[in-house]
Short mmCIF file of C-alpha atoms in Angstrom, two decimals:
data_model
loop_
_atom_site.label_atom_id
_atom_site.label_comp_id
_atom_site.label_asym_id
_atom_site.label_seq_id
_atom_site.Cartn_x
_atom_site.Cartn_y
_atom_site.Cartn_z
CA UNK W 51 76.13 83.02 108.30
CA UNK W 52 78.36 83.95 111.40
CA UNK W 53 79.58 87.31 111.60
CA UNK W 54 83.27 87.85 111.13
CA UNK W 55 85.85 90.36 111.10
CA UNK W 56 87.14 91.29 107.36
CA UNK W 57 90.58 92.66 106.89
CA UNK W 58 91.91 93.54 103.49
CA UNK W 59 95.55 92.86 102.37
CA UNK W 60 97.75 93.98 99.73
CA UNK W 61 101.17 92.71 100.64
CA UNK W 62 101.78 96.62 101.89
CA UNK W 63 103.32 96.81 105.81
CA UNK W 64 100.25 98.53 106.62
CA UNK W 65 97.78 95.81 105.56
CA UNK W 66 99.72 93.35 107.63
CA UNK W 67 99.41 95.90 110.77
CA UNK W 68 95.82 95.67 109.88
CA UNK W 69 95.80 92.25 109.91
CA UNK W 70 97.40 92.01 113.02
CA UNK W 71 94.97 94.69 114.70
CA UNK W 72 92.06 92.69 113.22
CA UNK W 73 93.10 89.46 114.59
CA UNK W 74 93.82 90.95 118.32
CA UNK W 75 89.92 92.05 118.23
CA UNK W 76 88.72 89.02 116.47
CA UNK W 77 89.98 87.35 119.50
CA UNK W 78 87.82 89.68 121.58
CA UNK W 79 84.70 89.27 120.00
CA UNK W 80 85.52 85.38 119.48
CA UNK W 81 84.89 85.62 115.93
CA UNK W 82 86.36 84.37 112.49
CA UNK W 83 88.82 86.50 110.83
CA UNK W 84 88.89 86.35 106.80
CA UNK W 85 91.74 87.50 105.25
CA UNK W 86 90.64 88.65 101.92
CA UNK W 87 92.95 90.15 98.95
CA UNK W 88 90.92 92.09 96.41
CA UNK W 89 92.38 92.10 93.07
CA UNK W 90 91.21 94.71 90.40
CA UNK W 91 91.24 93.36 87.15
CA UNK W 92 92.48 95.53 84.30
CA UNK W 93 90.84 95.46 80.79
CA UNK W 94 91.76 92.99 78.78
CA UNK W 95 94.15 92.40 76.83
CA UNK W 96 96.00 89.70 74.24
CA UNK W 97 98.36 88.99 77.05
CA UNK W 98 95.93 89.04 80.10
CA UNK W 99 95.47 85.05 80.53
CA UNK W 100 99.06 85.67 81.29
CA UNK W 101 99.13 87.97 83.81
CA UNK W 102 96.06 86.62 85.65
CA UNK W 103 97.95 83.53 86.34
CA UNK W 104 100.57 85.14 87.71
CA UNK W 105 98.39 87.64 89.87
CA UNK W 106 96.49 84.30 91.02
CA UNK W 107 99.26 82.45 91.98
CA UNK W 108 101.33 85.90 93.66
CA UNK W 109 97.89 86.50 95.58
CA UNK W 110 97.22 82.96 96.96
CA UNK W 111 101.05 83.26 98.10
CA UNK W 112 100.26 85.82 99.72
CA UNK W 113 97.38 84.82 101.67
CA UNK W 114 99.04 82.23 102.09
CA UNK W 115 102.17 83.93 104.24
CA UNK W 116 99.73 85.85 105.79
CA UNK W 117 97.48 82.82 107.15
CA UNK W 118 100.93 81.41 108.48
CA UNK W 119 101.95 84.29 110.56
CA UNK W 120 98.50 84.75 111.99
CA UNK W 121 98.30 81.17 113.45
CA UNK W 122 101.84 81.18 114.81
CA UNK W 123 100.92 84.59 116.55
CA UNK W 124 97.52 84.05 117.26
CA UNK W 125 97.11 79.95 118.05
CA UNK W 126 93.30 79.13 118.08
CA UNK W 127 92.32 81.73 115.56
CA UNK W 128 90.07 80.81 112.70
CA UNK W 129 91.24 82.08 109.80
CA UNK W 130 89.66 82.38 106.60
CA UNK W 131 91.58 82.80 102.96
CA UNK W 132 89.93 84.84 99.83
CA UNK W 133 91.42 85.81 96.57
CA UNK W 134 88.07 87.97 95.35
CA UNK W 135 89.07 89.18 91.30
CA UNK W 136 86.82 91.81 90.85
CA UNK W 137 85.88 94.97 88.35
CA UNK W 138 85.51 96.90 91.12
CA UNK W 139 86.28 98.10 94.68
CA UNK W 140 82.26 97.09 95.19
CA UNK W 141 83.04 93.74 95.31
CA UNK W 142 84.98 94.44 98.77
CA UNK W 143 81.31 95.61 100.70
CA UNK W 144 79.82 92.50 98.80
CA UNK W 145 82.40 90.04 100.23
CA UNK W 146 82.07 92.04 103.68
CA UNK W 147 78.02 91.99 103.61
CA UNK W 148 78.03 90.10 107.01
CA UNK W 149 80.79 91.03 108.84
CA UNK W 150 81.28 93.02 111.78
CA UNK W 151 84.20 95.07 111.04
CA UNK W 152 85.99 96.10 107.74
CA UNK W 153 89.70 96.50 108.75
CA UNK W 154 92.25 97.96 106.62
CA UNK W 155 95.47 99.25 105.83
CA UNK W 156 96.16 103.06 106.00
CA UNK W 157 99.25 105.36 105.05
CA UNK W 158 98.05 108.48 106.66
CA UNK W 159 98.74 111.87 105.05
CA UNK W 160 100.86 112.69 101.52
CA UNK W 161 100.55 109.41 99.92
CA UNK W 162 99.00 108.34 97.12
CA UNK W 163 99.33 104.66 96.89
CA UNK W 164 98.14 101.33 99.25
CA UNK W 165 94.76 101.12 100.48
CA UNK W 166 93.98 104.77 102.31
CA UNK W 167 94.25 106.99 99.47
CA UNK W 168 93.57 103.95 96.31
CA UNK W 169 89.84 103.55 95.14
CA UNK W 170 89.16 100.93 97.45
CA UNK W 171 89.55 102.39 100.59
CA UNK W 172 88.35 105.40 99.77
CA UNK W 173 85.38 103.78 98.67
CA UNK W 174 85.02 101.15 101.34
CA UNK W 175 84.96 103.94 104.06
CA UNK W 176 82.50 106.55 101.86
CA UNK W 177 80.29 103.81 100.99
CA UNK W 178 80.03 100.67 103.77
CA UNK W 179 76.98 99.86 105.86
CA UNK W 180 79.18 98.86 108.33
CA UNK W 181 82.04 99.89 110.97
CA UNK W 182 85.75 100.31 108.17
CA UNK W 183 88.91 100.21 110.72
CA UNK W 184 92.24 102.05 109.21
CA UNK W 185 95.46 100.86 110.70
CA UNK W 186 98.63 102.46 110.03
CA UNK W 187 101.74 100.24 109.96
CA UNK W 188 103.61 99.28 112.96
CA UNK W 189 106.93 98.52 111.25
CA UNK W 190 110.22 100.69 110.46
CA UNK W 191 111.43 100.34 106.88
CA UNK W 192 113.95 98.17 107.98
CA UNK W 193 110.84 95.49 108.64
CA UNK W 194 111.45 95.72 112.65
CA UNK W 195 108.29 95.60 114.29
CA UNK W 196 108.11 99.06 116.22
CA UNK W 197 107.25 97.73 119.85
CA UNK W 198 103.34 98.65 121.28
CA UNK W 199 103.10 101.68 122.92
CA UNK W 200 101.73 101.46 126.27
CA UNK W 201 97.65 100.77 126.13
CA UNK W 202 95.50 104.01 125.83
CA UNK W 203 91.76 104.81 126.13
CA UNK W 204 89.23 104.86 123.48
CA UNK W 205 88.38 108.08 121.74
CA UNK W 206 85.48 109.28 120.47
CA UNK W 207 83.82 112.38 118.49
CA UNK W 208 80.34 113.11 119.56
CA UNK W 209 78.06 114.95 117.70
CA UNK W 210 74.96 116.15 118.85
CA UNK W 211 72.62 115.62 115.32
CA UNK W 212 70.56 113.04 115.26
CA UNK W 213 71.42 109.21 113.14
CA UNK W 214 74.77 108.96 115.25
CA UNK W 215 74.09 106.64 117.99
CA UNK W 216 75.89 103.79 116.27
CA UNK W 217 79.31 105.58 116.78
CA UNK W 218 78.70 105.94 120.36
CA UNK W 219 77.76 102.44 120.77
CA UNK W 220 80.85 101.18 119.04
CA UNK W 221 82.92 103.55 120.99
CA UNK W 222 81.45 102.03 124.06
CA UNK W 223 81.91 98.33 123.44
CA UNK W 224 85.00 99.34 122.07
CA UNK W 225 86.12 100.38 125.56
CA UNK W 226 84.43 97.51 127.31
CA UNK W 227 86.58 95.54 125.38
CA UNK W 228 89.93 96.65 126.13
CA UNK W 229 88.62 97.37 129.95
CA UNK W 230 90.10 100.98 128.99
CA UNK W 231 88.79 104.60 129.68
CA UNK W 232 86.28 106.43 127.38
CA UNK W 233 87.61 109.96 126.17
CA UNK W 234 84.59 111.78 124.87
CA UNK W 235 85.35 115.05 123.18
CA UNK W 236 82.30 117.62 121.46
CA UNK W 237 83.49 120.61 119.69
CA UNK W 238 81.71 123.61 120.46
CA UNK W 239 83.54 126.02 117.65
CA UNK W 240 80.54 125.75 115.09
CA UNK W 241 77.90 126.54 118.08
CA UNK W 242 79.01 129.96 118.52
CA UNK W 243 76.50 132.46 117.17
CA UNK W 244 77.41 135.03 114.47
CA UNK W 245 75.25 137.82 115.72
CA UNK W 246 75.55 137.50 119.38
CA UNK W 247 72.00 139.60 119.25
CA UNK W 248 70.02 136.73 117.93
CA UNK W 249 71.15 134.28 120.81
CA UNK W 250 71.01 134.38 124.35
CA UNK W 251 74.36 134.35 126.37
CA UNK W 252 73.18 130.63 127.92
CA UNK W 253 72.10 129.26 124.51
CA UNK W 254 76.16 128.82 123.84
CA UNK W 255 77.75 128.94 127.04
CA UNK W 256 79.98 126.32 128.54
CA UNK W 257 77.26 124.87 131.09
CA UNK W 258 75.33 124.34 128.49
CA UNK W 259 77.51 122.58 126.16
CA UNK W 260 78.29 120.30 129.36
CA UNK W 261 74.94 119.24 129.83
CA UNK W 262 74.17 118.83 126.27
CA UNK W 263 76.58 116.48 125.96
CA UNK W 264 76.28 114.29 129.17
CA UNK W 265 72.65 113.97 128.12
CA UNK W 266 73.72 112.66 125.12
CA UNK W 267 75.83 110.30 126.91
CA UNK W 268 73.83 109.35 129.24
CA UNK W 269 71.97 106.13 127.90
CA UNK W 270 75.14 105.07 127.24
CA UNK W 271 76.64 105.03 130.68
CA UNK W 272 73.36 103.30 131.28
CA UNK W 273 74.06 100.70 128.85
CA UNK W 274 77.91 100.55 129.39
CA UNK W 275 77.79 100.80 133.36
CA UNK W 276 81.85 99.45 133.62
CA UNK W 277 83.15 102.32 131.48
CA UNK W 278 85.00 104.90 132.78
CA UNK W 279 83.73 108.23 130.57
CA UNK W 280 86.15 111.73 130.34
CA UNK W 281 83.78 114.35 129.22
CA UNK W 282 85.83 117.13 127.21
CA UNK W 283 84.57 120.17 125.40
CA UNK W 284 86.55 121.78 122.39
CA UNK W 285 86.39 124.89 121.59
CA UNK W 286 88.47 123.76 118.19
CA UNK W 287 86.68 122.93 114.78
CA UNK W 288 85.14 119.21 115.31
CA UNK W 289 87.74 117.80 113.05
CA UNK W 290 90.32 119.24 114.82
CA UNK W 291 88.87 117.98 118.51
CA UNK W 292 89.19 114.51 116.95
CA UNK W 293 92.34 115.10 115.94
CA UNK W 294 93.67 116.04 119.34
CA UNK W 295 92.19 113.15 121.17
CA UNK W 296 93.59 110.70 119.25
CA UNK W 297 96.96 111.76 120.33
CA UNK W 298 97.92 109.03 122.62
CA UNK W 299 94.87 107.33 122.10
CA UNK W 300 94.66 103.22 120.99
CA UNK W 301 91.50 103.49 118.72
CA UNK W 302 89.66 106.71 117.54
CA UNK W 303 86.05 106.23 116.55
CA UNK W 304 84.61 108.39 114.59
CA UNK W 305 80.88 109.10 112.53
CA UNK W 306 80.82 109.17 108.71
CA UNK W 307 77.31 111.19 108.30
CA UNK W 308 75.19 110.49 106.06
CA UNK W 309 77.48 111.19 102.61
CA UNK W 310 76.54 108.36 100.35
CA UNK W 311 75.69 110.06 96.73
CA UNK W 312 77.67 112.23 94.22
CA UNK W 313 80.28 110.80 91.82
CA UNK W 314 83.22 111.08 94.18
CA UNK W 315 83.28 109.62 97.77
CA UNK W 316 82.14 111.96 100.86
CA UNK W 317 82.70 110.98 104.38
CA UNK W 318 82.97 114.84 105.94
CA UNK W 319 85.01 116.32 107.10
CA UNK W 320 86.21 115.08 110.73
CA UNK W 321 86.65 111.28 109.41
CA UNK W 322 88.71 112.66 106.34
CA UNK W 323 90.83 114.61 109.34
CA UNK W 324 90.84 111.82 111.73
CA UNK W 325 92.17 109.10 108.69
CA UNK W 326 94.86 111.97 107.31
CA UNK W 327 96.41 112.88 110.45
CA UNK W 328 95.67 109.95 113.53
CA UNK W 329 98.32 108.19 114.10
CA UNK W 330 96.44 105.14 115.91
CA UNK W 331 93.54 103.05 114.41
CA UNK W 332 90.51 104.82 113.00
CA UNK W 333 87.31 103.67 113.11
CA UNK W 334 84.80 105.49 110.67
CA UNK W 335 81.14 104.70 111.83
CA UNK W 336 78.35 104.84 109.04
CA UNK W 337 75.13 107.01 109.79
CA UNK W 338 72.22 105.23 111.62
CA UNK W 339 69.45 105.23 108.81
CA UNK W 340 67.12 104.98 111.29
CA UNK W 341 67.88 108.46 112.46
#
C-alpha cells in the first residue's frame, strides 16, 4: 500500500487546523491524505442501535464537510474518507499502520476535552511507531480564520543518547521541505556535575557541549547539504530549551524516548512540555528501536 498522511477529526476547530496542516504537507510529500474520524463506541445499551445511526450518519456528514473544504482549498489533493467505530483508541495506530504521519488536533494547556488531553491522543502519541503531529487551531471563536504568521524555521530538540536519530532526520527533511532554517537547541542543565570533584572542568564546559553536539549533527549536514543549521546550547532544563525554540517557530520536532509500558501513557518529559505549552505544530518522534 502507498504511504499516506493520516489526520484525525472530531468536528473540534483544532482538528480542522490539523487537517489543514496535514493537507499543506501532503502536498509536499505528494501523498494521499485520509481523513479519518474515530468513533468510540460506548457499551451497549437497549437504545444503542439508536444512537449508532445517528453517530454514523453525524460522522459521515462530517467527513463529508471536511472532504469538501479540502478540495476547494487544496485542488488536486487525494483525499481519502473513514468512519473507523472502534472499542478503542488502538484502532487509530491500526488504521494508521502505513502512513507517514499521524496528524492531529491539539488544545494546548488546561483543557480537558478534544483530542490532546482525550484517550486517543494521549495514546496515539505514547504509543505510535510512527511520527504523531499536534496542531493547535488557527481560528478565533468567532470562526475567523486567524491569518498565517509569517514562515519560521524548523525546531528541533537534540539529545545526545543513543535510539534518536529518527527525530533528527525528520527535523531535517522537515526543513528541506519548507526550504527553511534548522534551529537546533541541546540543553546542557542535566550535564552539570553534582560534585564538581568527580569531573574535570572540560568534561562540562561550553566547548565541549559545542562539539558534542555538532558531531552529533554532523551526518546530518552530510545528508541534508541545503539546510541551513543554528547550533544553540541551553543552559535551561531540556524541556524548557524546547519550549523556548518553538517560540516563533513553524514546526517543533521533538523525541518521545523509549516510554512504551506501564498502565498509563509516558512520552517524557520534553514532548509532554513541548505539546502543553508550543504554540505551533508539534511533532513527537518515536524512539529508533534499532538504537
Amino acid at each position: 500500500m502507498r504511504p499516506e498522511i493520516v489526520v484525525g477529526l472530531d468536528g473540534s476547530p483544532e482538528s480542522l487546523s490539523a487537517a489543514h496542516w496535514a493537507a499543506r504537507e501532503a502536498q509536499r510529500r505528494a501523498l494521499a491524505l485520509r481523513l479519518l474520524h474515530l468513533w468510540i463506541l460506548p457499551p451497549m445499551t437497549g437504545q444503542q442501535i439508536v444512537r449508532e445511526d445517528q453517530q454514523a450518519a453525524a460522522s459521515e456528514r462530517l467527513l463529508h464537510e471536511a472532504r469538501h473544504a479540502m478540495r476547494q482549498q487544496y485542488p488536486g489533493l487525494q483525499l481519502i474518507n473513514q468512519v473507523l467505530p472502534a472499542h478503542s483508541p488502538d484502532a487509530l495506530l491500526s488504521a494508521a499502520q502505513d502512513a507517514e504521519l499521524v496528524v492531529l488536533g491539539s488544545q494546548g494547556l488546561g483543557t480537558v476535552s478534544g483530542y490532546l488531553l482525550g484517550s486517543v491522543a494521549l495514546y496515539a502519541v505514547a504509543h505510535a511507531d510512527r511520527p504523531v503531529v499536534l496542531v493547535r487551531t488557527d481560528v478565533e471563536p468567532s470562526g475567523t480564520r486567524i491569518p498565517a504568521a509569517p514562515p519560521g524555521g524548523v525546531a528541533v530538540g537534540v539529545s545526545l543518547r543513543a535510539g534518536y536519530d529518527n527525530t533528527l532526520d525528520f527535523a531535517f527533511d522537515a526543513a528541506r521541505r519548507r526550504d527553511a532554517a534548522l534551529l537546533a537547541v541541546h540543553a546542557t542543565s542535566r550535564r552539570r556535575p553534582v560534585i564538581a570533584r568527580e569531573h574535570s572542568p572540560a568534561e562540562s564546559s561550553p566547548e565541549v557541549d559545542r562539539q558534542a553536539l555538532s558531531a552529533a549533527l554532523l551526518p546530518w549536514r552530510a545528508k541534508y547539504p541545503d539546510v541551513h543549521v543554528v547550533e544553540h546550547l541551553s543552559q535551561e532544563s531540556p524541556a524548557r530549551a524546547v519550549v523556548d525554540i518553538a517560540v516563533g517557530a513553524r514546526l517543533l520536532v521533538v523525541g518521545r524516548g523509549g516510554y512504551r509500558s506501564g498502565p498509563a501513557p509516558r512520552i517524557g518529559s520534553v514532548a509532554h512540555a513541548a505539546i502543553h505549552h508550543s504554540v505551533c505544530p508539534v511533532a513527537v518522534i518515536p524512539h529508533d528501536p534499532r538504537d
